[in-house]
Amino acid sequence: MEKLIITAAICGAEVTKEHNPNVPYTVEEIAREAESAYKAGASIIHLHVRNDDGTPTQDKARFKACIDAIRKLCPDAIIQPSTGGAVGMTDMERLQSTEVEEPQLGLKHPEMATLDCGTCNFGGDEVFVNTDNTIKTFGKTMIERGVKPEIEVFDKGMVDIAIKMHKKGFIKAPMHFDFVLGVQMTATARDLAFIADSIPAGSTWTVAGVGKNQYPMAALAIVMGGHVRVGFEDNVYIEKGVMAESNGQMVEKAVRLAKELGREIATPAEAREILGLKPLNK
Ligand code: KMH
Ligand code: ZN
């Protein structure tokens, strides 16, 4: 089986310090959390950014400041900004995160970014809207900018939308999916097997189990040959009733699960190879 790519979703847009005081907001806190995850074995940092007061933002300058701070501590990590941002943001606001350059590494744009392939109920009156036109705009922009999408899907219908967008030329193969389970589609072994079986041959996938589903989904992905996402964006507990101290602590738990189940952990260079990204020009 190929090595395991661990993604750390260190911050998110919705989770706050009221949920867990270790959730990062400031540039320094975000860099600290990225470093803890990277040192523990994460090769991808899925990145949202916040203003110092915790409000989510997709401001390009804030992304630049965070990416530069992370890069000092995580020299070869794959930094994957979110284009989902937070509920209610406009498309143009959301796409700013794909504009950040890292000239010292020869990167005109981030290597990856998320591409959410459908609309999802987030509870109460919150709806995360991604119309077909939004998906087309984001897909086309990412192709033009050479950004590999991590296709975020919250249910199997979104896999079908991604395949439709691929057929129309808005997403290139090989596709990489992130199954976010436990929000709209439930997070059961049956659901994970079904959705993983629904993606085109040659695609790769990772799973983000939300809340209590985080580690059970991780364990299943490890044995099924998928990849794993953990972090404060999806879950603030390290075990039932115990707050996680850091993203690093959550990555360490995923690493322990992988070791017990006989799966080796991919370095960032190995993750790039698995995902078909160019080697980093250091
Ligand atoms: N915060 C959600 C509205 C992504 O990063 O692309 C969107 C989200 C997905 O988290
Ligand atoms: Zn996200």
GROMACS .gro file of N, CA, C and O in nm, residues 50-95:
model
  184
   50ARG      N    1  -0.759   3.362   1.008
   50ARG     CA    2  -0.851   3.441   1.092
   50ARG      C    3  -0.791   3.580   1.115
   50ARG      O    4  -0.669   3.596   1.116
   51ASN      N    5  -0.877   3.674   1.143
   51ASN     CA    6  -0.830   3.800   1.201
   51ASN      C    7  -0.794   3.771   1.347
   51ASN      O    8  -0.833   3.667   1.402
   52ASP      N    9  -0.722   3.865   1.410
   52ASP     CA   10  -0.679   3.840   1.548
   52ASP      C   11  -0.797   3.815   1.643
   52ASP      O   12  -0.783   3.746   1.743
   53ASP      N   13  -0.916   3.871   1.608
   53ASP     CA   14  -1.032   3.849   1.696
   53ASP      C   15  -1.103   3.716   1.666
   53ASP      O   16  -1.205   3.685   1.726
   54GLY      N   17  -1.049   3.640   1.572
   54GLY     CA   18  -1.106   3.508   1.544
   54GLY      C   19  -1.201   3.505   1.426
   54GLY      O   20  -1.239   3.396   1.380
   55THR      N   21  -1.242   3.622   1.375
   55THR     CA   22  -1.334   3.619   1.261
   55THR      C   23  -1.262   3.563   1.138
   55THR      O   24  -1.145   3.595   1.114
   56PRO      N   25  -1.331   3.479   1.060
   56PRO     CA   26  -1.266   3.422   0.942
   56PRO      C   27  -1.247   3.526   0.833
   56PRO      O   28  -1.329   3.617   0.820
   57THR      N   29  -1.139   3.514   0.758
   57THR     CA   30  -1.114   3.605   0.647
   57THR      C   31  -1.047   3.527   0.534
   57THR      O   32  -0.981   3.425   0.559
   58GLN      N   33  -1.066   3.574   0.412
   58GLN     CA   34  -0.994   3.517   0.297
   58GLN      C   35  -0.899   3.623   0.241
   58GLN      O   36  -0.851   3.610   0.129
   59ASP      N   37  -0.869   3.723   0.321
   59ASP     CA   38  -0.784   3.833   0.276
   59ASP      C   39  -0.647   3.781   0.231
   59ASP      O   40  -0.579   3.709   0.304
   60LYS      N   41  -0.609   3.822   0.112
   60LYS     CA   42  -0.484   3.772   0.053
   60LYS      C   43  -0.362   3.806   0.140
   60LYS      O   44  -0.273   3.723   0.159
   61ALA      N   45  -0.360   3.928   0.193
   61ALA     CA   46  -0.245   3.971   0.274
   61ALA      C   47  -0.235   3.886   0.402
   61ALA      O   48  -0.124   3.852   0.447
   62ARG      N   49  -0.349   3.851   0.457
   62ARG     CA   50  -0.346   3.769   0.579
   62ARG      C   51  -0.298   3.627   0.546
   62ARG      O   52  -0.220   3.567   0.619
   63PHE      N   53  -0.344   3.575   0.430
   63PHE     CA   54  -0.293   3.443   0.388
   63PHE      C   55  -0.142   3.449   0.366
   63PHE      O   56  -0.069   3.359   0.406
   64LYS      N   57  -0.096   3.557   0.301
   64LYS     CA   58   0.048   3.570   0.273
   64LYS      C   59   0.126   3.571   0.405
   64LYS      O   60   0.228   3.502   0.419
   65ALA      N   61   0.078   3.649   0.501
   65ALA     CA   62   0.149   3.657   0.630
   65ALA      C   63   0.154   3.520   0.698
   65ALA      O   64   0.258   3.478   0.751
   66CYS      N   65   0.043   3.447   0.692
   66CYS     CA   66   0.038   3.315   0.758
   66CYS      C   67   0.126   3.215   0.683
   66CYS      O   68   0.200   3.136   0.745
   67ILE      N   69   0.119   3.216   0.549
   67ILE     CA   70   0.198   3.120   0.472
   67ILE      C   71   0.347   3.147   0.493
   67ILE      O   72   0.426   3.054   0.513
   68ASP      N   73   0.387   3.273   0.494
   68ASP     CA   74   0.529   3.305   0.517
   68ASP      C   75   0.573   3.258   0.656
   68ASP      O   76   0.683   3.205   0.672
   69ALA      N   77   0.487   3.279   0.755
   69ALA     CA   78   0.523   3.238   0.891
   69ALA      C   79   0.530   3.086   0.901
   69ALA      O   80   0.621   3.029   0.966
   70ILE      N   81   0.438   3.017   0.836
   70ILE     CA   82   0.439   2.869   0.838
   70ILE      C   83   0.564   2.819   0.766
   70ILE      O   84   0.632   2.726   0.812
   71ARG      N   85   0.596   2.881   0.655
   71ARG     CA   86   0.708   2.832   0.573
   71ARG      C   87   0.840   2.835   0.649
   71ARG      O   88   0.924   2.747   0.630
   72LYS      N   89   0.856   2.934   0.738
   72LYS     CA   90   0.980   2.943   0.817
   72LYS      C   91   0.996   2.818   0.905
   72LYS      O   92   1.107   2.774   0.933
   73LEU      N   93   0.884   2.762   0.949
   73LEU     CA   94   0.888   2.651   1.045
   73LEU      C   95   0.867   2.515   0.978
   73LEU      O   96   0.902   2.412   1.033
   74CYS      N   97   0.807   2.517   0.859
   74CYS     CA   98   0.772   2.392   0.789
   74CYS      C   99   0.824   2.406   0.645
   74CYS      O  100   0.744   2.429   0.553
   75PRO      N  101   0.956   2.394   0.626
   75PRO     CA  102   1.014   2.435   0.497
   75PRO      C  103   0.962   2.362   0.375
   75PRO      O  104   0.959   2.420   0.267
   76ASP      N  105   0.920   2.236   0.390
   76ASP     CA  106   0.878   2.162   0.270
   76ASP      C  107   0.732   2.114   0.278
   76ASP      O  108   0.690   2.030   0.198
   77ALA      N  109   0.655   2.168   0.371
   77ALA     CA  110   0.514   2.124   0.381
   77ALA      C  111   0.437   2.167   0.257
   77ALA      O  112   0.470   2.267   0.193
   78ILE      N  113   0.334   2.088   0.222
   78ILE     CA  114   0.240   2.130   0.117
   78ILE      C  115   0.136   2.217   0.187
   78ILE      O  116   0.062   2.168   0.274
   79ILE      N  117   0.134   2.345   0.153
   79ILE     CA  118   0.037   2.435   0.217
   79ILE      C  119  -0.083   2.447   0.123
   79ILE      O  120  -0.069   2.487   0.008
   80GLN      N  121  -0.198   2.406   0.176
   80GLN     CA  122  -0.320   2.395   0.095
   80GLN      C  123  -0.425   2.493   0.148
   80GLN      O  124  -0.504   2.461   0.237
   81PRO      N  125  -0.429   2.615   0.093
   81PRO     CA  126  -0.529   2.710   0.142
   81PRO      C  127  -0.671   2.664   0.108
   81PRO      O  128  -0.693   2.597   0.008
   82SER      N  129  -0.764   2.705   0.191
   82SER     CA  130  -0.906   2.682   0.164
   82SER      C  131  -0.956   2.785   0.065
   82SER      O  132  -0.921   2.903   0.073
   83THR      N  133  -1.040   2.741  -0.029
   83THR     CA  134  -1.118   2.838  -0.106
   83THR      C  135  -1.264   2.832  -0.061
   83THR      O  136  -1.350   2.897  -0.121
   84GLY      N  137  -1.289   2.751   0.043
   84GLY     CA  138  -1.425   2.746   0.097
   84GLY      C  139  -1.450   2.868   0.184
   84GLY      O  140  -1.561   2.922   0.187
   85GLY      N  141  -1.344   2.910   0.254
   85GLY     CA  142  -1.358   3.026   0.344
   85GLY      C  143  -1.464   2.998   0.448
   85GLY      O  144  -1.465   2.893   0.511
   86ALA      N  145  -1.556   3.091   0.462
   86ALA     CA  146  -1.665   3.075   0.559
   86ALA      C  147  -1.798   3.100   0.488
   86ALA      O  148  -1.802   3.166   0.384
   87VAL      N  149  -1.904   3.048   0.545
   87VAL     CA  150  -2.038   3.063   0.487
   87VAL      C  151  -2.069   3.212   0.463
   87VAL      O  152  -2.043   3.296   0.549
   88GLY      N  153  -2.117   3.242   0.343
   88GLY     CA  154  -2.160   3.379   0.313
   88GLY      C  155  -2.059   3.460   0.235
   88GLY      O  156  -2.090   3.570   0.188
   89MET      N  157  -1.936   3.410   0.220
   89MET     CA  158  -1.835   3.487   0.145
   89MET      C  159  -1.861   3.477  -0.006
   89MET      O  160  -1.914   3.376  -0.054
   90THR      N  161  -1.820   3.579  -0.081
   90THR     CA  162  -1.838   3.576  -0.226
   90THR      C  163  -1.729   3.490  -0.291
   90THR      O  164  -1.625   3.464  -0.231
   91ASP      N  165  -1.754   3.453  -0.416
   91ASP     CA  166  -1.655   3.371  -0.489
   91ASP      C  167  -1.521   3.442  -0.498
   91ASP      O  168  -1.416   3.382  -0.474
   92MET      N  169  -1.525   3.571  -0.534
   92MET     CA  170  -1.399   3.643  -0.554
   92MET      C  171  -1.322   3.658  -0.422
   92MET      O  172  -1.200   3.650  -0.418
   93GLU      N  173  -1.398   3.679  -0.316
   93GLU     CA  174  -1.336   3.686  -0.182
   93GLU      C  175  -1.267   3.552  -0.152
   93GLU      O  176  -1.150   3.549  -0.110
   94ARG      N  177  -1.335   3.444  -0.179
   94ARG     CA  178  -1.283   3.311  -0.146
   94ARG      C  179  -1.159   3.274  -0.227
   94ARG      O  180  -1.069   3.207  -0.177
   95LEU      N  181  -1.157   3.318  -0.353
   95LEU     CA  182  -1.046   3.277  -0.442
   95LEU      C  183  -0.915   3.348  -0.413
   95LEU      O  184  -0.810   3.310  -0.467
   0.00000   0.00000   0.00000
